[in-house]
Amino acid sequence: MLSLNETDGVFLFDMDGTLTPARKKIQSDMVGFLTLLSKEAHIGVVSGSPASYIFEQLEPFISTSTASCLQKVVIMPCNGTQVYVYDTQKCRYNQTYGVTFKDHLSSLGDSSLLYREIVKNLISLQSHAVEKYSGLPLSGNFVSFRTSLLNWCMIGRDANHDQREAFVGLDKKYKIREYLSELLRIRLDASGLHSIETALGGSTSIDIYPDGWDKTHALRHVEPAWTFFFGDKCQPGGNDHTLYTHLEKMGRSWEVKSPKETILICSQILEKIKEDRDG
């Protein structure tokens, strides 16, 4: 775990649409920028995706970076409910923290029955979506258990780039995920699962997790440091919204439209911090 104090700076970043194009590997300009940023501050990657996706997308950065650089970069999959820190002796990232969705369900009753109820509703709503939206591109792997959250992707996590792009267009036109999220909320409440929250994950899915296990969960790993956040899904319903709103009150969060805008805005902030520090 990071050992931080209130004079340290931490830059937290969403992954898809912020550090990388959606579900693609990090590009060379961002690799160079993160390398420079690591010399001035700590970096946290906070994503709703599982660790395997994050490490796959960050591979060009991790494979070319020095140990001293990677030591400044903490990986926080599944909204920060898992934490991976670089071990300089073993030259790899090790998990240092994790909580589980099923442990939370155990506090509510029979975790097996409650989990079954959630999955049953997701399967039912998936069938409804296929019937309602005839143009919905479909692949496989529709419900993904990520230890601390469930991810429901109505086109399937195995969707290729063209299928993802087609869905993004449909979702913008018909608000598919917003509609399905509302239906899911009704079903969760009817099942007594009021403490289970939902948020739009990335550009093709819905995240389902216990109340409070949104991206603000990441703050408990970096407090009391001076923290900034950049994300692309910061509006109500998006999975960056809670963390963005929390830090926006202090003027320390930004909504971006692309990795290039992330570099631009973050560079300006970093320059101002340097000026203030150097007096």
PDB file of C-alpha atoms in Angstrom:
ATOM      1  CA  MET A   1       0.000   0.000   0.000  1.00  0.00           C
ATOM      2  CA  LEU A   2       1.162   3.551  -0.644  1.00  0.00           C
ATOM      3  CA  SER A   3       2.594   5.465   2.273  1.00  0.00           C
ATOM      4  CA  LEU A   4       1.393   9.007   1.677  1.00  0.00           C
ATOM      5  CA  ASN A   5       1.061  12.273   3.554  1.00  0.00           C
ATOM      6  CA  GLU A   6      -0.924  15.438   2.909  1.00  0.00           C
ATOM      7  CA  THR A   7       1.915  17.079   0.975  1.00  0.00           C
ATOM      8  CA  ASP A   8       2.033  14.284  -1.635  1.00  0.00           C
ATOM      9  CA  GLY A   9       0.227  14.630  -4.945  1.00  0.00           C
ATOM     10  CA  VAL A  10      -1.780  11.759  -6.448  1.00  0.00           C
ATOM     11  CA  PHE A  11      -3.262  11.840  -9.945  1.00  0.00           C
ATOM     12  CA  LEU A  12      -6.102   9.326 -10.321  1.00  0.00           C
ATOM     13  CA  PHE A  13      -7.180   8.313 -13.820  1.00  0.00           C
ATOM     14  CA  ASP A  14     -10.036   6.304 -15.273  1.00  0.00           C
ATOM     15  CA  MET A  15      -8.852   3.877 -17.960  1.00  0.00           C
ATOM     16  CA  ASP A  16     -11.090   3.626 -21.058  1.00  0.00           C
ATOM     17  CA  GLY A  17     -11.551   6.971 -22.785  1.00  0.00           C
ATOM     18  CA  THR A  18      -9.208   8.706 -20.333  1.00  0.00           C
ATOM     19  CA  LEU A  19      -5.815   6.962 -20.443  1.00  0.00           C
ATOM     20  CA  THR A  20      -6.545   4.733 -23.426  1.00  0.00           C
ATOM     21  CA  PRO A  21      -9.053   4.427 -26.249  1.00  0.00           C
ATOM     22  CA  ALA A  22     -11.863   2.106 -25.125  1.00  0.00           C
ATOM     23  CA  ARG A  23     -10.533  -1.446 -24.553  1.00  0.00           C
ATOM     24  CA  LYS A  24      -7.318  -0.678 -26.456  1.00  0.00           C
ATOM     25  CA  LYS A  25      -3.718  -0.530 -25.322  1.00  0.00           C
ATOM     26  CA  ILE A  26      -2.146   2.659 -24.053  1.00  0.00           C
ATOM     27  CA  GLN A  27      -0.551   4.748 -26.801  1.00  0.00           C
ATOM     28  CA  SER A  28       3.018   6.053 -26.950  1.00  0.00           C
ATOM     29  CA  ASP A  29       2.181   9.679 -26.161  1.00  0.00           C
ATOM     30  CA  MET A  30       0.424   8.653 -22.946  1.00  0.00           C
ATOM     31  CA  VAL A  31       3.287   6.311 -22.033  1.00  0.00           C
ATOM     32  CA  GLY A  32       5.680   9.235 -22.301  1.00  0.00           C
ATOM     33  CA  PHE A  33       3.416  11.527 -20.317  1.00  0.00           C
ATOM     34  CA  LEU A  34       2.877   9.073 -17.438  1.00  0.00           C
ATOM     35  CA  THR A  35       6.639   8.548 -17.260  1.00  0.00           C
ATOM     36  CA  LEU A  36       7.151  12.291 -16.806  1.00  0.00           C
ATOM     37  CA  LEU A  37       4.252  12.586 -14.368  1.00  0.00           C
ATOM     38  CA  SER A  38       5.633   9.782 -12.180  1.00  0.00           C
ATOM     39  CA  LYS A  39       8.680  11.959 -11.471  1.00  0.00           C
ATOM     40  CA  GLU A  40       6.453  14.634  -9.929  1.00  0.00           C
ATOM     41  CA  ALA A  41       3.572  12.724  -8.295  1.00  0.00           C
ATOM     42  CA  HIS A  42       2.005   9.355  -7.563  1.00  0.00           C
ATOM     43  CA  ILE A  43      -0.391   7.874 -10.134  1.00  0.00           C
ATOM     44  CA  GLY A  44      -3.477   5.737  -9.597  1.00  0.00           C
ATOM     45  CA  VAL A  45      -5.407   3.915 -12.332  1.00  0.00           C
ATOM     46  CA  VAL A  46      -9.005   3.506 -11.108  1.00  0.00           C
ATOM     47  CA  SER A  47     -11.162   1.392 -13.410  1.00  0.00           C
ATOM     48  CA  GLY A  48     -14.312  -0.672 -13.215  1.00  0.00           C
ATOM     49  CA  SER A  49     -12.478  -3.313 -15.265  1.00  0.00           C
ATOM     50  CA  PRO A  50     -10.797  -6.382 -13.740  1.00  0.00           C
ATOM     51  CA  ALA A  51      -7.036  -6.433 -13.197  1.00  0.00           C
ATOM     52  CA  SER A  52      -6.404  -8.607 -16.283  1.00  0.00           C
ATOM     53  CA  TYR A  53      -7.928  -5.985 -18.602  1.00  0.00           C
ATOM     54  CA  ILE A  54      -5.989  -3.134 -17.004  1.00  0.00           C
ATOM     55  CA  PHE A  55      -2.631  -4.898 -17.174  1.00  0.00           C
ATOM     56  CA  GLU A  56      -3.303  -5.878 -20.784  1.00  0.00           C
ATOM     57  CA  GLN A  57      -4.037  -2.280 -21.741  1.00  0.00           C
ATOM     58  CA  LEU A  58      -1.091  -0.861 -19.762  1.00  0.00           C
ATOM     59  CA  GLU A  59       1.386  -3.469 -21.065  1.00  0.00           C
ATOM     60  CA  PRO A  60       3.289  -1.023 -23.336  1.00  0.00           C
ATOM     61  CA  PHE A  61       3.812   1.270 -20.347  1.00  0.00           C
ATOM     62  CA  ILE A  62       4.666  -1.408 -17.782  1.00  0.00           C
ATOM     63  CA  SER A  63       7.051  -3.332 -20.056  1.00  0.00           C
ATOM     64  CA  THR A  64       9.123  -0.231 -20.897  1.00  0.00           C
ATOM     65  CA  SER A  65       9.112   1.593 -17.558  1.00  0.00           C
ATOM     66  CA  THR A  66      11.749   1.512 -14.834  1.00  0.00           C
ATOM     67  CA  ALA A  67      11.087   0.086 -11.382  1.00  0.00           C
ATOM     68  CA  SER A  68      11.324   3.566  -9.868  1.00  0.00           C
ATOM     69  CA  CYS A  69       8.572   4.746 -12.220  1.00  0.00           C
ATOM     70  CA  LEU A  70       6.275   1.763 -11.640  1.00  0.00           C
ATOM     71  CA  GLN A  71       6.740   2.121  -7.895  1.00  0.00           C
ATOM     72  CA  LYS A  72       4.833   5.401  -8.218  1.00  0.00           C
ATOM     73  CA  VAL A  73       1.920   3.804 -10.122  1.00  0.00           C
ATOM     74  CA  VAL A  74      -0.801   1.929  -8.220  1.00  0.00           C
ATOM     75  CA  ILE A  75      -3.420  -0.131 -10.089  1.00  0.00           C
ATOM     76  CA  MET A  76      -6.970  -0.099  -8.671  1.00  0.00           C
ATOM     77  CA  PRO A  77      -9.297  -2.493 -10.535  1.00  0.00           C
ATOM     78  CA  CYS A  78     -13.036  -2.787  -9.915  1.00  0.00           C
ATOM     79  CA  ASN A  79     -13.512   0.777  -8.668  1.00  0.00           C
ATOM     80  CA  GLY A  80     -10.587   0.581  -6.251  1.00  0.00           C
ATOM     81  CA  THR A  81     -11.977  -2.409  -4.373  1.00  0.00           C
ATOM     82  CA  GLN A  82      -8.745  -4.155  -5.365  1.00  0.00           C
ATOM     83  CA  VAL A  83      -5.243  -2.676  -5.216  1.00  0.00           C
ATOM     84  CA  TYR A  84      -2.023  -3.758  -6.939  1.00  0.00           C
ATOM     85  CA  VAL A  85       1.326  -2.232  -5.994  1.00  0.00           C
ATOM     86  CA  TYR A  86       4.657  -2.757  -7.767  1.00  0.00           C
ATOM     87  CA  ASP A  87       7.124  -4.959  -5.887  1.00  0.00           C
ATOM     88  CA  THR A  88      10.634  -3.801  -6.823  1.00  0.00           C
ATOM     89  CA  GLN A  89      12.259  -6.974  -5.479  1.00  0.00           C
ATOM     90  CA  LYS A  90      10.046  -9.386  -7.432  1.00  0.00           C
ATOM     91  CA  CYS A  91       9.719  -6.973 -10.390  1.00  0.00           C
ATOM     92  CA  ARG A  92       5.962  -7.406 -10.658  1.00  0.00           C
ATOM     93  CA  TYR A  93       2.646  -6.066  -9.402  1.00  0.00           C
ATOM     94  CA  ASN A  94       1.203  -7.810  -6.333  1.00  0.00           C
ATOM     95  CA  GLN A  95      -2.309  -7.495  -4.943  1.00  0.00           C
ATOM     96  CA  THR A  96      -2.259  -5.816  -1.524  1.00  0.00           C
ATOM     97  CA  TYR A  97      -5.993  -5.248  -0.926  1.00  0.00           C
ATOM     98  CA  GLY A  98      -9.332  -6.727  -1.939  1.00  0.00           C
ATOM     99  CA  VAL A  99     -12.952  -7.010  -0.829  1.00  0.00           C
ATOM    100  CA  THR A 100     -15.592  -9.342  -2.255  1.00  0.00           C
ATOM    101  CA  PHE A 101     -19.145  -8.858  -3.469  1.00  0.00           C
ATOM    102  CA  LYS A 102     -20.257 -12.167  -1.991  1.00  0.00           C
ATOM    103  CA  ASP A 103     -18.947 -11.232   1.478  1.00  0.00           C
ATOM    104  CA  HIS A 104     -21.202  -8.186   1.341  1.00  0.00           C
ATOM    105  CA  LEU A 105     -24.171 -10.344   0.345  1.00  0.00           C
ATOM    106  CA  SER A 106     -23.450 -12.586   3.341  1.00  0.00           C
ATOM    107  CA  SER A 107     -24.094  -9.594   5.593  1.00  0.00           C
ATOM    108  CA  LEU A 108     -27.590  -9.335   4.064  1.00  0.00           C
ATOM    109  CA  GLY A 109     -28.600 -13.002   4.230  1.00  0.00           C
ATOM    110  CA  ASP A 110     -27.860 -16.183   2.301  1.00  0.00           C
ATOM    111  CA  SER A 111     -25.198 -14.971  -0.157  1.00  0.00           C
ATOM    112  CA  SER A 112     -25.758 -17.886  -2.547  1.00  0.00           C
ATOM    113  CA  LEU A 113     -29.499 -17.206  -2.846  1.00  0.00           C
ATOM    114  CA  LEU A 114     -29.044 -13.427  -3.145  1.00  0.00           C
ATOM    115  CA  TYR A 115     -26.347 -13.789  -5.783  1.00  0.00           C
ATOM    116  CA  ARG A 116     -28.563 -16.212  -7.693  1.00  0.00           C
ATOM    117  CA  GLU A 117     -31.402 -13.662  -7.537  1.00  0.00           C
ATOM    118  CA  ILE A 118     -29.213 -10.929  -9.041  1.00  0.00           C
ATOM    119  CA  VAL A 119     -27.904 -13.158 -11.832  1.00  0.00           C
ATOM    120  CA  LYS A 120     -31.422 -14.439 -12.583  1.00  0.00           C
ATOM    121  CA  ASN A 121     -32.608 -10.850 -13.052  1.00  0.00           C
ATOM    122  CA  LEU A 122     -29.659 -10.011 -15.287  1.00  0.00           C
ATOM    123  CA  ILE A 123     -30.334 -13.018 -17.509  1.00  0.00           C
ATOM    124  CA  SER A 124     -34.015 -12.077 -17.725  1.00  0.00           C
ATOM    125  CA  LEU A 125     -33.195  -8.484 -18.646  1.00  0.00           C
ATOM    126  CA  GLN A 126     -30.608  -9.662 -21.175  1.00  0.00           C
ATOM    127  CA  SER A 127     -33.321 -11.633 -22.945  1.00  0.00           C
ATOM    128  CA  HIS A 128     -35.583  -8.589 -22.804  1.00  0.00           C
ATOM    129  CA  ALA A 129     -32.861  -6.436 -24.383  1.00  0.00           C
ATOM    130  CA  VAL A 130     -32.324  -8.925 -27.220  1.00  0.00           C
ATOM    131  CA  GLU A 131     -36.072  -8.935 -27.956  1.00  0.00           C
ATOM    132  CA  LYS A 132     -36.522  -5.162 -27.692  1.00  0.00           C
ATOM    133  CA  TYR A 133     -33.473  -4.038 -29.707  1.00  0.00           C
ATOM    134  CA  SER A 134     -33.336  -6.102 -32.884  1.00  0.00           C
ATOM    135  CA  GLY A 135     -30.111  -4.440 -34.052  1.00  0.00           C
ATOM    136  CA  LEU A 136     -28.217  -5.249 -30.856  1.00  0.00           C
ATOM    137  CA  PRO A 137     -24.822  -6.742 -31.818  1.00  0.00           C
ATOM    138  CA  LEU A 138     -24.153  -9.873 -29.766  1.00  0.00           C
ATOM    139  CA  SER A 139     -21.021 -11.806 -28.864  1.00  0.00           C
ATOM    140  CA  GLY A 140     -20.604 -13.720 -25.566  1.00  0.00           C
ATOM    141  CA  ASN A 141     -19.681 -13.341 -21.875  1.00  0.00           C
ATOM    142  CA  PHE A 142     -22.612 -11.127 -20.911  1.00  0.00           C
ATOM    143  CA  VAL A 143     -22.255 -11.259 -17.103  1.00  0.00           C
ATOM    144  CA  SER A 144     -18.779 -11.053 -15.588  1.00  0.00           C
ATOM    145  CA  PHE A 145     -18.058 -11.626 -11.892  1.00  0.00           C
ATOM    146  CA  ARG A 146     -15.127  -9.421 -10.868  1.00  0.00           C
ATOM    147  CA  THR A 147     -14.837 -10.420  -7.212  1.00  0.00           C
ATOM    148  CA  SER A 148     -16.036  -7.072  -5.877  1.00  0.00           C
ATOM    149  CA  LEU A 149     -18.635  -6.261  -8.545  1.00  0.00           C
ATOM    150  CA  LEU A 150     -20.712  -7.739 -11.354  1.00  0.00           C
ATOM    151  CA  ASN A 151     -20.385  -6.332 -14.847  1.00  0.00           C
ATOM    152  CA  TRP A 152     -23.299  -6.747 -17.248  1.00  0.00           C
ATOM    153  CA  CYS A 153     -22.443  -6.135 -20.882  1.00  0.00           C
ATOM    154  CA  MET A 154     -25.536  -6.566 -23.031  1.00  0.00           C
ATOM    155  CA  ILE A 155     -23.501  -7.111 -26.226  1.00  0.00           C
ATOM    156  CA  GLY A 156     -20.998  -9.371 -24.424  1.00  0.00           C
ATOM    157  CA  ARG A 157     -17.446  -8.693 -23.224  1.00  0.00           C
ATOM    158  CA  ASP A 158     -16.183 -10.685 -26.232  1.00  0.00           C
ATOM    159  CA  ALA A 159     -17.493  -8.038 -28.641  1.00  0.00           C
ATOM    160  CA  ASN A 160     -15.006  -6.797 -31.241  1.00  0.00           C
ATOM    161  CA  HIS A 161     -14.300  -3.154 -32.012  1.00  0.00           C
ATOM    162  CA  ASP A 162     -16.969  -2.875 -34.728  1.00  0.00           C
ATOM    163  CA  GLN A 163     -19.633  -4.381 -32.463  1.00  0.00           C
ATOM    164  CA  ARG A 164     -18.681  -2.005 -29.658  1.00  0.00           C
ATOM    165  CA  GLU A 165     -18.852   1.007 -31.976  1.00  0.00           C
ATOM    166  CA  ALA A 166     -22.243  -0.117 -33.291  1.00  0.00           C
ATOM    167  CA  PHE A 167     -23.574  -0.426 -29.753  1.00  0.00           C
ATOM    168  CA  VAL A 168     -22.235   2.986 -28.726  1.00  0.00           C
ATOM    169  CA  GLY A 169     -24.271   4.501 -31.559  1.00  0.00           C
ATOM    170  CA  LEU A 170     -27.406   2.598 -30.554  1.00  0.00           C
ATOM    171  CA  ASP A 171     -26.941   3.491 -26.906  1.00  0.00           C
ATOM    172  CA  LYS A 172     -26.626   7.207 -27.692  1.00  0.00           C
ATOM    173  CA  LYS A 173     -29.795   7.058 -29.779  1.00  0.00           C
ATOM    174  CA  TYR A 174     -31.994   4.869 -27.583  1.00  0.00           C
ATOM    175  CA  LYS A 175     -30.399   5.229 -24.098  1.00  0.00           C
ATOM    176  CA  ILE A 176     -30.345   1.443 -23.857  1.00  0.00           C
ATOM    177  CA  ARG A 177     -28.202   1.221 -20.739  1.00  0.00           C
ATOM    178  CA  GLU A 178     -30.123   3.910 -18.895  1.00  0.00           C
ATOM    179  CA  TYR A 179     -33.380   2.089 -19.641  1.00  0.00           C
ATOM    180  CA  LEU A 180     -32.021  -1.303 -18.565  1.00  0.00           C
ATOM    181  CA  SER A 181     -30.417   0.184 -15.456  1.00  0.00           C
ATOM    182  CA  GLU A 182     -33.798   1.589 -14.390  1.00  0.00           C
ATOM    183  CA  LEU A 183     -35.435  -1.819 -14.884  1.00  0.00           C
ATOM    184  CA  LEU A 184     -32.650  -3.479 -12.905  1.00  0.00           C
ATOM    185  CA  ARG A 185     -33.059  -0.957 -10.091  1.00  0.00           C
ATOM    186  CA  ILE A 186     -36.754  -1.840  -9.825  1.00  0.00           C
ATOM    187  CA  ARG A 187     -35.958  -5.549  -9.667  1.00  0.00           C
ATOM    188  CA  LEU A 188     -33.194  -5.138  -7.075  1.00  0.00           C
ATOM    189  CA  ASP A 189     -35.482  -3.103  -4.843  1.00  0.00           C
ATOM    190  CA  ALA A 190     -38.255  -5.686  -5.238  1.00  0.00           C
ATOM    191  CA  SER A 191     -35.767  -8.318  -4.048  1.00  0.00           C
ATOM    192  CA  GLY A 192     -34.849  -6.235  -0.988  1.00  0.00           C
ATOM    193  CA  LEU A 193     -31.388  -5.463  -2.374  1.00  0.00           C
ATOM    194  CA  HIS A 194     -31.562  -1.723  -1.710  1.00  0.00           C
ATOM    195  CA  SER A 195     -27.859  -1.581  -0.793  1.00  0.00           C
ATOM    196  CA  ILE A 196     -26.782  -2.756  -4.258  1.00  0.00           C
ATOM    197  CA  GLU A 197     -25.959   0.097  -6.642  1.00  0.00           C
ATOM    198  CA  THR A 198     -25.660   0.321 -10.435  1.00  0.00           C
ATOM    199  CA  ALA A 199     -23.678   2.610 -12.732  1.00  0.00           C
ATOM    200  CA  LEU A 200     -22.940   2.762 -16.446  1.00  0.00           C
ATOM    201  CA  GLY A 201     -19.542   1.095 -16.896  1.00  0.00           C
ATOM    202  CA  GLY A 202     -17.283   2.189 -19.738  1.00  0.00           C
ATOM    203  CA  SER A 203     -19.218   2.534 -22.986  1.00  0.00           C
ATOM    204  CA  THR A 204     -20.974  -0.834 -23.237  1.00  0.00           C
ATOM    205  CA  SER A 205     -21.910  -2.139 -19.803  1.00  0.00           C
ATOM    206  CA  ILE A 206     -23.491  -1.665 -16.382  1.00  0.00           C
ATOM    207  CA  ASP A 207     -21.601  -2.224 -13.118  1.00  0.00           C
ATOM    208  CA  ILE A 208     -23.449  -3.701 -10.120  1.00  0.00           C
ATOM    209  CA  TYR A 209     -21.832  -3.340  -6.682  1.00  0.00           C
ATOM    210  CA  PRO A 210     -22.534  -2.699  -2.971  1.00  0.00           C
ATOM    211  CA  ASP A 211     -23.385   0.834  -1.870  1.00  0.00           C
ATOM    212  CA  GLY A 212     -20.174   2.830  -1.375  1.00  0.00           C
ATOM    213  CA  TRP A 213     -18.097   0.564  -3.605  1.00  0.00           C
ATOM    214  CA  ASP A 214     -18.076   3.105  -6.418  1.00  0.00           C
ATOM    215  CA  LYS A 215     -14.851   4.862  -7.450  1.00  0.00           C
ATOM    216  CA  THR A 216     -14.762   6.947  -4.255  1.00  0.00           C
ATOM    217  CA  HIS A 217     -13.580   3.665  -2.691  1.00  0.00           C
ATOM    218  CA  ALA A 218     -10.177   4.484  -4.217  1.00  0.00           C
ATOM    219  CA  LEU A 219      -9.756   7.505  -1.933  1.00  0.00           C
ATOM    220  CA  ARG A 220      -9.263   5.349   1.145  1.00  0.00           C
ATOM    221  CA  HIS A 221      -6.005   4.106  -0.419  1.00  0.00           C
ATOM    222  CA  VAL A 222      -4.526   7.553  -1.114  1.00  0.00           C
ATOM    223  CA  GLU A 223      -5.755   9.813   1.685  1.00  0.00           C
ATOM    224  CA  PRO A 224      -4.567  12.167   3.067  1.00  0.00           C
ATOM    225  CA  ALA A 225      -2.640  13.042  -0.106  1.00  0.00           C
ATOM    226  CA  TRP A 226      -3.539  15.945  -2.397  1.00  0.00           C
ATOM    227  CA  THR A 227      -5.647  14.070  -4.967  1.00  0.00           C
ATOM    228  CA  PHE A 228      -6.783  14.878  -8.513  1.00  0.00           C
ATOM    229  CA  PHE A 229      -9.078  12.845 -10.794  1.00  0.00           C
ATOM    230  CA  PHE A 230      -9.655  12.584 -14.557  1.00  0.00           C
ATOM    231  CA  GLY A 231     -12.495  10.604 -16.130  1.00  0.00           C
ATOM    232  CA  ASP A 232     -14.726  10.534 -19.193  1.00  0.00           C
ATOM    233  CA  LYS A 233     -17.995   9.222 -17.705  1.00  0.00           C
ATOM    234  CA  CYS A 234     -18.579  11.933 -15.093  1.00  0.00           C
ATOM    235  CA  GLN A 235     -22.240  12.741 -15.667  1.00  0.00           C
ATOM    236  CA  PRO A 236     -24.998  11.234 -13.458  1.00  0.00           C
ATOM    237  CA  GLY A 237     -25.220   7.496 -14.099  1.00  0.00           C
ATOM    238  CA  GLY A 238     -21.617   7.201 -15.293  1.00  0.00           C
ATOM    239  CA  ASN A 239     -19.152   5.198 -13.207  1.00  0.00           C
ATOM    240  CA  ASP A 240     -16.816   8.204 -12.825  1.00  0.00           C
ATOM    241  CA  HIS A 241     -19.587  10.423 -11.469  1.00  0.00           C
ATOM    242  CA  THR A 242     -19.227   9.846  -7.717  1.00  0.00           C
ATOM    243  CA  LEU A 243     -15.457  10.351  -7.581  1.00  0.00           C
ATOM    244  CA  TYR A 244     -15.650  13.284 -10.001  1.00  0.00           C
ATOM    245  CA  THR A 245     -18.348  14.972  -7.900  1.00  0.00           C
ATOM    246  CA  HIS A 246     -16.510  14.374  -4.627  1.00  0.00           C
ATOM    247  CA  LEU A 247     -13.305  16.068  -5.834  1.00  0.00           C
ATOM    248  CA  GLU A 248     -15.007  18.619  -8.104  1.00  0.00           C
ATOM    249  CA  LYS A 249     -16.194  20.493  -5.014  1.00  0.00           C
ATOM    250  CA  MET A 250     -12.538  21.240  -4.310  1.00  0.00           C
ATOM    251  CA  GLY A 251     -11.692  21.993  -7.941  1.00  0.00           C
ATOM    252  CA  ARG A 252      -9.668  18.798  -8.305  1.00  0.00           C
ATOM    253  CA  SER A 253     -11.506  16.738 -10.937  1.00  0.00           C
ATOM    254  CA  TRP A 254     -11.944  17.059 -14.691  1.00  0.00           C
ATOM    255  CA  GLU A 255     -14.149  15.398 -17.298  1.00  0.00           C
ATOM    256  CA  VAL A 256     -12.242  14.632 -20.501  1.00  0.00           C
ATOM    257  CA  LYS A 257     -13.274  13.476 -23.949  1.00  0.00           C
ATOM    258  CA  SER A 258     -10.088  11.629 -24.944  1.00  0.00           C
ATOM    259  CA  PRO A 259      -6.608  10.597 -23.782  1.00  0.00           C
ATOM    260  CA  LYS A 260      -5.149  13.560 -25.673  1.00  0.00           C
ATOM    261  CA  GLU A 261      -7.330  15.953 -23.662  1.00  0.00           C
ATOM    262  CA  THR A 262      -6.216  14.172 -20.489  1.00  0.00           C
ATOM    263  CA  ILE A 263      -2.583  14.923 -21.352  1.00  0.00           C
ATOM    264  CA  LEU A 264      -3.377  18.543 -22.209  1.00  0.00           C
ATOM    265  CA  ILE A 265      -5.312  19.373 -19.038  1.00  0.00           C
ATOM    266  CA  CYS A 266      -3.093  17.356 -16.719  1.00  0.00           C
ATOM    267  CA  SER A 267       0.036  19.022 -18.146  1.00  0.00           C
ATOM    268  CA  GLN A 268      -1.421  22.453 -17.397  1.00  0.00           C
ATOM    269  CA  ILE A 269      -2.245  21.448 -13.821  1.00  0.00           C
ATOM    270  CA  LEU A 270       1.192  19.932 -13.290  1.00  0.00           C
ATOM    271  CA  GLU A 271       2.852  23.097 -14.570  1.00  0.00           C
ATOM    272  CA  LYS A 272       0.855  25.228 -12.159  1.00  0.00           C
ATOM    273  CA  ILE A 273       1.780  22.940  -9.252  1.00  0.00           C
ATOM    274  CA  LYS A 274       5.444  23.287 -10.164  1.00  0.00           C
ATOM    275  CA  GLU A 275       5.145  27.077 -10.308  1.00  0.00           C
ATOM    276  CA  ASP A 276       3.431  27.228  -6.915  1.00  0.00           C
ATOM    277  CA  ARG A 277       6.018  24.883  -5.399  1.00  0.00           C
ATOM    278  CA  ASP A 278       9.016  26.734  -6.801  1.00  0.00           C
ATOM    279  CA  GLY A 279       7.547  30.013  -5.690  1.00  0.00           C
TER     280      GLY A 279
END
